[in-house]
Short mmCIF file of C-alpha atoms in Angstrom, two decimals:
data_model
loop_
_atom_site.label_atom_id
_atom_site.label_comp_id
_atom_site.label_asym_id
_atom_site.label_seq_id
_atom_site.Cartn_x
_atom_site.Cartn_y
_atom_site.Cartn_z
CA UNK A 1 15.53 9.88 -12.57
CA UNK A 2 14.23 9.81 -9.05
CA UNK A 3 10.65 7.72 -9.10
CA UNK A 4 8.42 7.94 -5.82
CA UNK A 5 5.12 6.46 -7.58
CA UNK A 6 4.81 3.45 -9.31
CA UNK A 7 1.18 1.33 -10.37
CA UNK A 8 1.49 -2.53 -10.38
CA UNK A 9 -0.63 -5.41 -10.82
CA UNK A 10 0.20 -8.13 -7.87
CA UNK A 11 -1.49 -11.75 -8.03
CA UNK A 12 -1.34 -14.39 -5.30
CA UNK A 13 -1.13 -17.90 -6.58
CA UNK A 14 -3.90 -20.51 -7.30
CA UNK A 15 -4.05 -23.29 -4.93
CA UNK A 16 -3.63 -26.85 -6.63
CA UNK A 17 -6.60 -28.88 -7.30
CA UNK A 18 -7.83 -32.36 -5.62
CA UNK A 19 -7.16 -35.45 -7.31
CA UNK A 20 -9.52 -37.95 -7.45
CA UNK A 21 -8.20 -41.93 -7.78
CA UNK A 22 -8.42 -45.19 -6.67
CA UNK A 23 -6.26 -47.77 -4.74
CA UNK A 24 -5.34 -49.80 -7.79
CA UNK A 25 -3.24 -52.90 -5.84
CA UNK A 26 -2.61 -56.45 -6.59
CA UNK A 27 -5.04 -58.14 -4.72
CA UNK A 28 -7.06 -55.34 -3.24
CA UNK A 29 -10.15 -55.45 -6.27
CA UNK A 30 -11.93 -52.81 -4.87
CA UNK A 31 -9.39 -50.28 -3.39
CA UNK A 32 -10.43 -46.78 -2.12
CA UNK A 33 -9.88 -43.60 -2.94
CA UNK A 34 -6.40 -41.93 -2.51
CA UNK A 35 -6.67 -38.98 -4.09
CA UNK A 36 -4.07 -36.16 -2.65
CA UNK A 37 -4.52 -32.52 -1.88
CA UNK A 38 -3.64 -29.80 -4.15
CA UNK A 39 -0.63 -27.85 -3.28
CA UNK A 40 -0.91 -24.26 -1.81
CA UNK A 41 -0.75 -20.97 -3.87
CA UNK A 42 2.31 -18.73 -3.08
CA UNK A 43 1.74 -15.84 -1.33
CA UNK A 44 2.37 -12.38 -2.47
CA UNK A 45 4.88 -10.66 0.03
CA UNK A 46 6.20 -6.95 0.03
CA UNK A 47 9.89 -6.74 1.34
CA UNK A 48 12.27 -3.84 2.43
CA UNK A 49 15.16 -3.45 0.48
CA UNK A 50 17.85 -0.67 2.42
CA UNK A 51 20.18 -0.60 -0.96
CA UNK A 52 17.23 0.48 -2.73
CA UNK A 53 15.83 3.87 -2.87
CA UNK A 54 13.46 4.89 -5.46
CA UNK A 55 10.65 2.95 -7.21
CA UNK A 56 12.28 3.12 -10.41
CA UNK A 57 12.59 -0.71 -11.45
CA UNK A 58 8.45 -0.60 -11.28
CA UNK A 59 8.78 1.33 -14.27
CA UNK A 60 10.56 -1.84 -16.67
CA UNK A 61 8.06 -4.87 -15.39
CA UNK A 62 4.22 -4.16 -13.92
CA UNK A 63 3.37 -7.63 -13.03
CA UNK A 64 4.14 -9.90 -10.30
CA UNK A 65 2.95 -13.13 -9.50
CA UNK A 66 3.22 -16.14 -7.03
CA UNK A 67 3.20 -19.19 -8.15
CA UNK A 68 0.47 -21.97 -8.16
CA UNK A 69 -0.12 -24.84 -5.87
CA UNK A 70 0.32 -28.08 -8.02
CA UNK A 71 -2.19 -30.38 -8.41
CA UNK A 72 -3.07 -33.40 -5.36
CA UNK A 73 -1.36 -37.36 -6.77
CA UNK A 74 -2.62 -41.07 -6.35
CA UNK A 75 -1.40 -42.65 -3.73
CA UNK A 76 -2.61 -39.81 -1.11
CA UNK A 77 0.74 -37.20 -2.95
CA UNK A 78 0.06 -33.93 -1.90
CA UNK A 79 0.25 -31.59 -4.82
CA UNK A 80 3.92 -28.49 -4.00
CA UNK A 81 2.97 -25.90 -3.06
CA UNK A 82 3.61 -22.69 -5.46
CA UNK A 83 6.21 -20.15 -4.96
CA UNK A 84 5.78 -17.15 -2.94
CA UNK A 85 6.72 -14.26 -4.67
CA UNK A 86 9.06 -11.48 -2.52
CA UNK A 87 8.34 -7.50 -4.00
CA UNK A 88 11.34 -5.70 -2.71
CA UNK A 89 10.71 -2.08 -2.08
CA UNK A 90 12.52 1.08 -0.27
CA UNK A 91 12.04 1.56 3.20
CA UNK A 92 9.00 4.43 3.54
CA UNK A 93 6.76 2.33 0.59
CA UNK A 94 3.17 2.97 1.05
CA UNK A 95 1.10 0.42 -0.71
CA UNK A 96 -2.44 1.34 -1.24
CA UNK A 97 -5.23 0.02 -3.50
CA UNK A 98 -5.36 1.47 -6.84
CA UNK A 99 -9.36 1.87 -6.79
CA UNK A 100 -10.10 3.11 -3.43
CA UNK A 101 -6.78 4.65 -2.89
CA UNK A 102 -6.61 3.23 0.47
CA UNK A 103 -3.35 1.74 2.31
CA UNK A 104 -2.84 -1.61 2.37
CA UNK A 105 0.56 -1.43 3.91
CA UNK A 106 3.39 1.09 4.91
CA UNK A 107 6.73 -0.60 4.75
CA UNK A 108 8.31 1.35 7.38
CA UNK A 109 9.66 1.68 11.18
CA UNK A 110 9.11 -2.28 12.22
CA UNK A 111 7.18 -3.63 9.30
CA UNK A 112 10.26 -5.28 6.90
CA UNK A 113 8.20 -7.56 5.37
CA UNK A 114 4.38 -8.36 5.16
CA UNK A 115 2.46 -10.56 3.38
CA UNK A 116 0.35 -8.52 0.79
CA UNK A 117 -1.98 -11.13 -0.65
CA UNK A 118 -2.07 -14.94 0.50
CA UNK A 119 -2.22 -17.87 -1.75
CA UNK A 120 -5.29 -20.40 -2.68
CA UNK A 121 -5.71 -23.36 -0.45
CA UNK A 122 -4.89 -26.72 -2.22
CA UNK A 123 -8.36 -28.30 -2.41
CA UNK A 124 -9.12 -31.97 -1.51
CA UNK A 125 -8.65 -34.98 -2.78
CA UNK A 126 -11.42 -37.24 -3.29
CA UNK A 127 -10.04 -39.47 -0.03
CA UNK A 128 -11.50 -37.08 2.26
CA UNK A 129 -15.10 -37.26 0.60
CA UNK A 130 -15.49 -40.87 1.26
CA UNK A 131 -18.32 -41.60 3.84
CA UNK A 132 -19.55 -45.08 4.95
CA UNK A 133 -22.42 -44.82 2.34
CA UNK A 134 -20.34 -43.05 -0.44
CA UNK A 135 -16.91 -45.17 -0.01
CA UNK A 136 -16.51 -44.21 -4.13
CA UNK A 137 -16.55 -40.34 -4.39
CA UNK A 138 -15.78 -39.70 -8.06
CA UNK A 139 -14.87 -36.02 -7.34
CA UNK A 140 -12.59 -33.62 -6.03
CA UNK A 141 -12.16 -30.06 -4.48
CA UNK A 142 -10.88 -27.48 -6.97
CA UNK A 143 -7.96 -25.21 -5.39
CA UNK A 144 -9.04 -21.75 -4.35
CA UNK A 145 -8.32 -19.26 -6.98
CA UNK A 146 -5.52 -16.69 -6.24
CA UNK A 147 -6.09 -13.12 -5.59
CA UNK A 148 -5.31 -10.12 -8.41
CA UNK A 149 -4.84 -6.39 -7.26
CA UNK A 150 -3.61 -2.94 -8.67
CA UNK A 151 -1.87 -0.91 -6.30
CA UNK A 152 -0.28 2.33 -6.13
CA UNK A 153 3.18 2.73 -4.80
CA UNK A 154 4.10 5.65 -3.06
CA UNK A 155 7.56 6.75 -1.55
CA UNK A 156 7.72 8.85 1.25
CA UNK A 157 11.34 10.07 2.32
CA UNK A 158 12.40 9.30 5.83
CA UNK A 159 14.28 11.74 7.43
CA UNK A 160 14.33 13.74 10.81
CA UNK A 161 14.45 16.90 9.54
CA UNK A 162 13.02 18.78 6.30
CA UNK A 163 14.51 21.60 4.42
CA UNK A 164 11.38 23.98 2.93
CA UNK A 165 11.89 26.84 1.13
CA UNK A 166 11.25 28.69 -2.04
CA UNK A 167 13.53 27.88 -5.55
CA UNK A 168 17.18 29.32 -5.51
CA UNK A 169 16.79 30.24 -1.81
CA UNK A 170 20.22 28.10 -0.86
CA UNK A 171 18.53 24.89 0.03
CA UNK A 172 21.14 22.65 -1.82
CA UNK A 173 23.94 24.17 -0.88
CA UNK A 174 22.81 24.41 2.88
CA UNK A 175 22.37 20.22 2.35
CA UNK A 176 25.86 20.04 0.86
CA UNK A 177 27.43 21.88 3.24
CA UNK A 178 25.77 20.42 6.76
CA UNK A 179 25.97 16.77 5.50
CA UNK A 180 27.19 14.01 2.97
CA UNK A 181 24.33 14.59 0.42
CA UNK A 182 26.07 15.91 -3.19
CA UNK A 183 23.25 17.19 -4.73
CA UNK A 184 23.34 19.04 -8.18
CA UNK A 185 23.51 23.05 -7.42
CA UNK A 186 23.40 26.00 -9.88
CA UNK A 187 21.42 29.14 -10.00
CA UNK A 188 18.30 27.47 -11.25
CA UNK A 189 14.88 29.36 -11.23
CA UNK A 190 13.18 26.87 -10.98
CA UNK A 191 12.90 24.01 -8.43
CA UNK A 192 15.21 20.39 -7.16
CA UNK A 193 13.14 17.76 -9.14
CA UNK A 194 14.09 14.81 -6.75
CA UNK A 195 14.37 14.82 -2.72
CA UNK A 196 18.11 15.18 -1.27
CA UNK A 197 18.94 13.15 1.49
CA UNK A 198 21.70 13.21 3.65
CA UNK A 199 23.36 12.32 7.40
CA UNK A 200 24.22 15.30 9.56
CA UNK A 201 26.75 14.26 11.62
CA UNK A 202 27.51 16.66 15.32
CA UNK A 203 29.97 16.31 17.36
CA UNK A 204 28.87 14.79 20.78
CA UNK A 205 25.14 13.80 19.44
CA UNK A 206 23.87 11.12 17.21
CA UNK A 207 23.24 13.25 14.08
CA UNK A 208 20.07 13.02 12.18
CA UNK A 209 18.80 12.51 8.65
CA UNK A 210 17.75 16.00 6.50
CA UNK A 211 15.87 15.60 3.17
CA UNK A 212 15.94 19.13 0.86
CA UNK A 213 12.06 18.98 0.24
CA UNK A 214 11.47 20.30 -3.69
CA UNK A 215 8.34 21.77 -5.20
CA UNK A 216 7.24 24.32 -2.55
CA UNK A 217 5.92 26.82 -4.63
CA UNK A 218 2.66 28.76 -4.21
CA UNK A 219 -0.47 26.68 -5.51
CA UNK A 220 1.69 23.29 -4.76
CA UNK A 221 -0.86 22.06 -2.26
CA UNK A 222 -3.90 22.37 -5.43
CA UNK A 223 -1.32 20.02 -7.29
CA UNK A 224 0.71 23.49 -9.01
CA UNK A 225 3.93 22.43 -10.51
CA UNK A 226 4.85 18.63 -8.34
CA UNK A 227 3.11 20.23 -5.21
CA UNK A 228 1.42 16.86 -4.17
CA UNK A 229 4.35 15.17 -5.12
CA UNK A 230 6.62 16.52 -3.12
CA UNK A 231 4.52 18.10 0.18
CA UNK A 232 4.11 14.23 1.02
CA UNK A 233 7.77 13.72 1.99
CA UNK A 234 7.04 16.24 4.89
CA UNK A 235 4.54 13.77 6.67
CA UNK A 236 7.31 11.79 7.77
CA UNK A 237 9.79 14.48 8.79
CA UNK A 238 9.76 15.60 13.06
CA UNK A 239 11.08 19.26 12.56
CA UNK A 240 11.06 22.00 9.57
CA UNK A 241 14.27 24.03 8.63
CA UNK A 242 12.69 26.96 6.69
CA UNK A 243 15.24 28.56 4.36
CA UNK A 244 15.23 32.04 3.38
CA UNK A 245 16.97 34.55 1.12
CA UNK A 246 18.10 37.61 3.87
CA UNK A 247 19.69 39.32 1.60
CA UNK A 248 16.45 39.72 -0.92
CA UNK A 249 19.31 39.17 -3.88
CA UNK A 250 16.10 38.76 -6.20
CA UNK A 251 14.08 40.87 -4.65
CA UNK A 252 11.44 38.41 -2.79
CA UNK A 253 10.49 38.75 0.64
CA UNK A 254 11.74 36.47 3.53
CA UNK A 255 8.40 36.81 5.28
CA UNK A 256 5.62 36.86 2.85
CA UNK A 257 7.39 33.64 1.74
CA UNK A 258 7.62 31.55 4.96
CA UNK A 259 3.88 32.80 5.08
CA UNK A 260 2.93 31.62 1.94
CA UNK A 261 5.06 28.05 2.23
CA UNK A 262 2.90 27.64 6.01
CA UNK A 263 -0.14 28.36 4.16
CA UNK A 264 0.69 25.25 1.34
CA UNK A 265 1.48 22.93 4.42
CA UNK A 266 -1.88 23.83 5.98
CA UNK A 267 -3.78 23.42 3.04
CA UNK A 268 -2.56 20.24 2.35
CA UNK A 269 -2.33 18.61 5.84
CA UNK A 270 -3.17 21.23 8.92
CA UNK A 271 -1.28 18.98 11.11
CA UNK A 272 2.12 19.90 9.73
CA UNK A 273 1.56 23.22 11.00
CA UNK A 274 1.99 21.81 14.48
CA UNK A 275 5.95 20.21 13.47
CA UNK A 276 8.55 22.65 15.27
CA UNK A 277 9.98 25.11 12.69
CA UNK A 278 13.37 27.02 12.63
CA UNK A 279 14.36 30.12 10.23
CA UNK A 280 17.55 29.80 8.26
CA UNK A 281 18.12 33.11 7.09
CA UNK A 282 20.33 32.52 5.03
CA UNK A 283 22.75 34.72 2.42
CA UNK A 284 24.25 36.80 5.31
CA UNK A 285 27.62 36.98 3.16
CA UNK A 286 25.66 38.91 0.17
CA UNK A 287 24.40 41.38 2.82
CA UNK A 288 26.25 44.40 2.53
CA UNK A 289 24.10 47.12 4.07
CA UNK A 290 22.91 46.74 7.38
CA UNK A 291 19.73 49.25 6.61
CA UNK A 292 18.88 46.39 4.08
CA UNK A 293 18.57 43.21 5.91
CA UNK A 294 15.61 41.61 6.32
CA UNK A 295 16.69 39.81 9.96
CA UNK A 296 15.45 42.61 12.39
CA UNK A 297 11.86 42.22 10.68
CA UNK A 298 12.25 38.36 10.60
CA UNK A 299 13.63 38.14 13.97
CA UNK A 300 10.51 40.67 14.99
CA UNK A 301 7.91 38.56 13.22
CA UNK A 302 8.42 35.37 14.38
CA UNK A 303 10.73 34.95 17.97
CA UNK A 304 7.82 36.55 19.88
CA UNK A 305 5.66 33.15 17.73
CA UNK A 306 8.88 30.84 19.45
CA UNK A 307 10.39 30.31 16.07
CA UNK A 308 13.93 30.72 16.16
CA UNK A 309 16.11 33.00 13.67
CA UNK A 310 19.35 31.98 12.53
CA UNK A 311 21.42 33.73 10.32
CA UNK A 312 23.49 31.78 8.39
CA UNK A 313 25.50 31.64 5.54
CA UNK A 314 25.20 28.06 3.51
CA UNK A 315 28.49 29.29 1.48
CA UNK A 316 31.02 30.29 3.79
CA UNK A 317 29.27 27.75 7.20
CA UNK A 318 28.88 31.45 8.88
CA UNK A 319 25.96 30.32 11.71
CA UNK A 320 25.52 27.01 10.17
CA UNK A 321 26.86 24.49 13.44
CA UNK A 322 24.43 26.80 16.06
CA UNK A 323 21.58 26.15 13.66
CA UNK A 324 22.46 22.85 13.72
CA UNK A 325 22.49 22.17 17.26
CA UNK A 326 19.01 24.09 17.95
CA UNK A 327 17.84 21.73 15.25
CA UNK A 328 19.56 18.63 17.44
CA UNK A 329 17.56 20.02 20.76
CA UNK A 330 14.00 20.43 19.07
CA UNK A 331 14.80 16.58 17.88
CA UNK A 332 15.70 15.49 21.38
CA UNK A 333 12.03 16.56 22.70
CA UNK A 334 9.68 15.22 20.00
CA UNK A 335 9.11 11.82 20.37
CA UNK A 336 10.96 9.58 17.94
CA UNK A 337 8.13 6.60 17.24
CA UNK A 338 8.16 6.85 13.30
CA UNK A 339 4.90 7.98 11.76
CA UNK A 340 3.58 4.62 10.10
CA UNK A 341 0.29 4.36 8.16
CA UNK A 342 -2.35 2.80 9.98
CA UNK A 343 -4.40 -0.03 6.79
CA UNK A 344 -7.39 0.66 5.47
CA UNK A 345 -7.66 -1.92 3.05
CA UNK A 346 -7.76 -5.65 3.66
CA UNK A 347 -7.45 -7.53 0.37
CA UNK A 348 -9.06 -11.00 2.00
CA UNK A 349 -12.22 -9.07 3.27
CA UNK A 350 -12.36 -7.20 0.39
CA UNK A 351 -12.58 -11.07 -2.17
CA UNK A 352 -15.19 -12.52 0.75
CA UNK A 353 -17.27 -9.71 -0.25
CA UNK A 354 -16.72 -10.49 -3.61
CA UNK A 355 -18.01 -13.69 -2.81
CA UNK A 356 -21.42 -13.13 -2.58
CA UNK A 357 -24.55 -14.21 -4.92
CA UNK A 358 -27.28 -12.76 -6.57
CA UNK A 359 -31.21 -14.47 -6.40
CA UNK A 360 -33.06 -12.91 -9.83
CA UNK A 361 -36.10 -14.00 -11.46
CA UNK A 362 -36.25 -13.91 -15.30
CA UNK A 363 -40.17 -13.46 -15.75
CA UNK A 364 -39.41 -13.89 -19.72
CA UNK A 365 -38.04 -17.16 -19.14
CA UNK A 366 -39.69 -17.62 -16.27
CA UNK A 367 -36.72 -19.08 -14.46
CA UNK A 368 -34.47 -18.14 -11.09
CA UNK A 369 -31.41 -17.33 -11.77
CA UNK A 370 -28.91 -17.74 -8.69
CA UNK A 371 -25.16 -16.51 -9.02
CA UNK A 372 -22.17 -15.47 -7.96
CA UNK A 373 -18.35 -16.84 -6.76
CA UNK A 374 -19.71 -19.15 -3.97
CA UNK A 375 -21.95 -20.92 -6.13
CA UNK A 376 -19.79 -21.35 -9.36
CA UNK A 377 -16.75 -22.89 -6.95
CA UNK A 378 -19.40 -24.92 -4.98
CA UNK A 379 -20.55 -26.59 -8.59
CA UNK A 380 -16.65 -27.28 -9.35
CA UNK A 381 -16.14 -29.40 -7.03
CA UNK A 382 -19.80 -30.85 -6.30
CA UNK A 383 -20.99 -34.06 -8.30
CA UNK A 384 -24.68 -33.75 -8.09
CA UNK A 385 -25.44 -36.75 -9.93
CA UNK A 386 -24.74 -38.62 -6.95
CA UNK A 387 -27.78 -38.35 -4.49
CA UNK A 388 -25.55 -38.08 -1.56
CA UNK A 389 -23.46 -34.59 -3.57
CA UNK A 390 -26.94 -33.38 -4.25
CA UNK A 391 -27.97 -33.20 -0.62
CA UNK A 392 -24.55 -32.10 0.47
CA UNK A 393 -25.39 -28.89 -2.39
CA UNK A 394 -28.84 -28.55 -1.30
CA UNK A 395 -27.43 -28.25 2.61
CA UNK A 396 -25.36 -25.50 1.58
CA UNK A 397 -27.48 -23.27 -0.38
CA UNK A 398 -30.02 -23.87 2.84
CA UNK A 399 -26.63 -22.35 5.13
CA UNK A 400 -25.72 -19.69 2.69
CA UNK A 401 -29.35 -18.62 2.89
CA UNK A 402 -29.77 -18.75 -0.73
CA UNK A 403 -33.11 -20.96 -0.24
CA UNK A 404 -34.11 -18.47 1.76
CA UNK A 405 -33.57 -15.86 -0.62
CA UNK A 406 -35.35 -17.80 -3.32
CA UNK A 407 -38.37 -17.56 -1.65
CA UNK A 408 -38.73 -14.22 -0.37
CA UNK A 409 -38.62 -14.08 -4.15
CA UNK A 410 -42.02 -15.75 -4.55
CA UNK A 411 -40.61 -19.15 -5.66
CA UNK A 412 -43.21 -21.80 -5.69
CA UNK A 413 -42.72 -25.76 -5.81
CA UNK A 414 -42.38 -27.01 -9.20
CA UNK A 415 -40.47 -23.61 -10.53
CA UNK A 416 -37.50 -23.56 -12.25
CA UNK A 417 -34.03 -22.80 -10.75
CA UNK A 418 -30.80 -21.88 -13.43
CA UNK A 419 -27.64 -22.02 -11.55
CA UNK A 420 -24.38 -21.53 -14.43
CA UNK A 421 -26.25 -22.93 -16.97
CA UNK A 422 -27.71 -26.20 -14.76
CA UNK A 423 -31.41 -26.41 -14.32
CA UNK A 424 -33.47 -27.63 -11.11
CA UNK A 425 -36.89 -27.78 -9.83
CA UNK A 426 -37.75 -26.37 -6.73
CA UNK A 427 -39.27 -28.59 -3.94
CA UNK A 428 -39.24 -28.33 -0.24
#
């Protein structure tokens, strides 16, 4: 089964925590401290894969994550750092954030690999704490925690040239025939479930990629049938083979449905409108009345519009190489840059917001409540029963503004301030 969408949970890991210790050496009674640094977290990286193409192993395992920083040693040992952990995907992976829906990434044209989410700093040891009037600092900095996100996966074929068209209007066998793509064909009603790619090779050119686009159908762009799906793979593709039934062998009309397939595209993204389109008219060989053809009228309809009409028989190859070539010379004009998602979403601005704090006062208890990320790590790794940690803590909740804060509340000397469950009284 062909898989284009897949939702994960990635986690960067936790960077290793200070150590706190003590020279402990024959003859040295009162030794300082050597605590070592935590180890780095392991970053979360997204890689391309080319043998890979579908997102079908996200289906069997949902969860990936880095590995943590170890903890800092005596003796000044810096703690290992943790594993990264490499997410292998297709080339044309969009990875966007599962709440806001916004890209993160698009693994495609020069972006191979990119680091998704980074790791926790290694915190430090309790040797970089000591000052000439704290040479004993009896704590430590914890390691920055790691970073957890959902995101969406999204596959977008890659490919030069798209093949629209209504179900059971040749579209598979025109793929079959004009390249090395073996998809299933049979006289199905209904539509391809998974995109066909394959490599058109022409004589004295460079060939291209075609993808047979599925799910075209009217009411795809409003999410009918796998509309969204499906209409997605177009984004990527430069030019637009529209495939058509000349010979009306089920009685639609060429026409009304290129008309109806160019109103989907608009509806879902008015710029694909503006891709260079060619007719296929295909079925020739089932034509056997002249007076019965729908070419004149297509030909009539959309030439004087500068779309091209080829007639062509997918079957037999009748038509198939000029199509081809026209298809080559529209490709040789557009510019060839590959369409790559511009982000959105930056994970590490995203936790810094995260890391904010709230001021509240609790008029039943009559307290001030302060919280939030920044504080609760700043307590970890903050011994405020020394005088000189205290006035390093009170320094930063003056430079986070938090003091500040407290008294546009209406704080007065004397009150009450609760910070995670610690209590202090407010002075200036």
């Amino acid at each position: 089964m062909f898989a284009d969408s897949a939702k994960i949970i990635i986690k960067s890991g936790k960077g290793g925590d200070g150590h706190v210790s003590f020279r402990r050496e024959k003859y040295v009674p009162n030794g300082g401290p050597d605590g070592g640094d935590g180890g780095h977290g392991g970053d979360l990286i997204f890689q391309v894969d080319q043998g890979l193409n579908t997102l079908a192993d996200f289906r069997h395992k949902r969860k990936y994550a880095a590995g943590n920083g170890e903890e800092g040693g005596k003796r000044n040992c810096h703690g290992k750092s943790g594993e990264d952990m490499i997410v292998k995907v297709p080339q044309g992976t969009i990875i966007r954030d599962a709440a806001t829906d916004k890209v993160i990434a698009d693994m495609s044209g020069d972006n191979m690999r990119q680091v998704i989410l980074r790791g926790g700093k290694g915190g430090l040891g309790n040797q970089h704490f000591a000052t000439a009037t704290m040479q004993a600092p009896k704590y430590a900095q914890p390691g920055q925690p790691g970073v957890e996100l959902e995101v969406h996966l999204e596959l977008k074929v890659i490919a030069d040239v798209g093949l629209v068209g209504f179900p059971n209007v040749g579209k598979s066998t025109f793929l079959s025939r004009v390249s090395n793509a073996r998809p299933k064909i049979a006289n199905y009603h209904f539509t391809t479930l998974n995109p066909n790619l394959g490599v058109v090779d022409l004589e004295g050119t460079g060939g291209f990629v075609i993808a047979d686009i599925p799910g075209l159908i009217e009411g795809a762009s409003d999410g009918v049938g796998l509309g969204h799906a499906f209409l997605k793979h177009i984004e990527r593709t430069r030019v637009m083979i529209h495939i058509v039934d000349a010979a009306s062998v089920e009685g639609r009309d060429p026409i009304a449905d290129i008309y109806a397939i160019n109103k989907e595209l608009e509806a879902y993204n008015p710029e694909l409108l503006k891709k260079p389109q060619v007719i296929a008219a295909n079925k020739i060989d089932a034509i056997y009345d002249e007076d019965e053809s729908a070419l004149p009228a297509l030909k009539k309809e959309f030439e004087v519009k500068g779309i091209q009409v080829y007639p062509i028989s997918a079957v037999s190859g009748q038509g198939v190489k000029e199509l081809l070539y026209h298809v080559n010379e529209l490709l040789m004009k557009i510019d060839d840059t590959p369409i790559v998602y511009e982000q959105e979403f930056f994970p590490e601005m995203a936790v810094s917001q995260e890391e904010s704090y709230t001021v509240e006062y609790d008029a039943q208890e009559n307290v001030y409540v302060v919280e939030g990320p920044k504080i609760e790590k700043m307590l970890g790794y903050t011994n405020i029963d020394s005088e000189k940690g205290f006035l390093f803590f009170q320094k930063f909740l003056r430079e986070q503004g938090i003091l500040e804060a407290l008294e546009e509340q209406g704080i007065s000397e004397g009150d009450t301030v609760r910070m995670y469950g610690l209590e202090f009284d407010y002075y200036k």
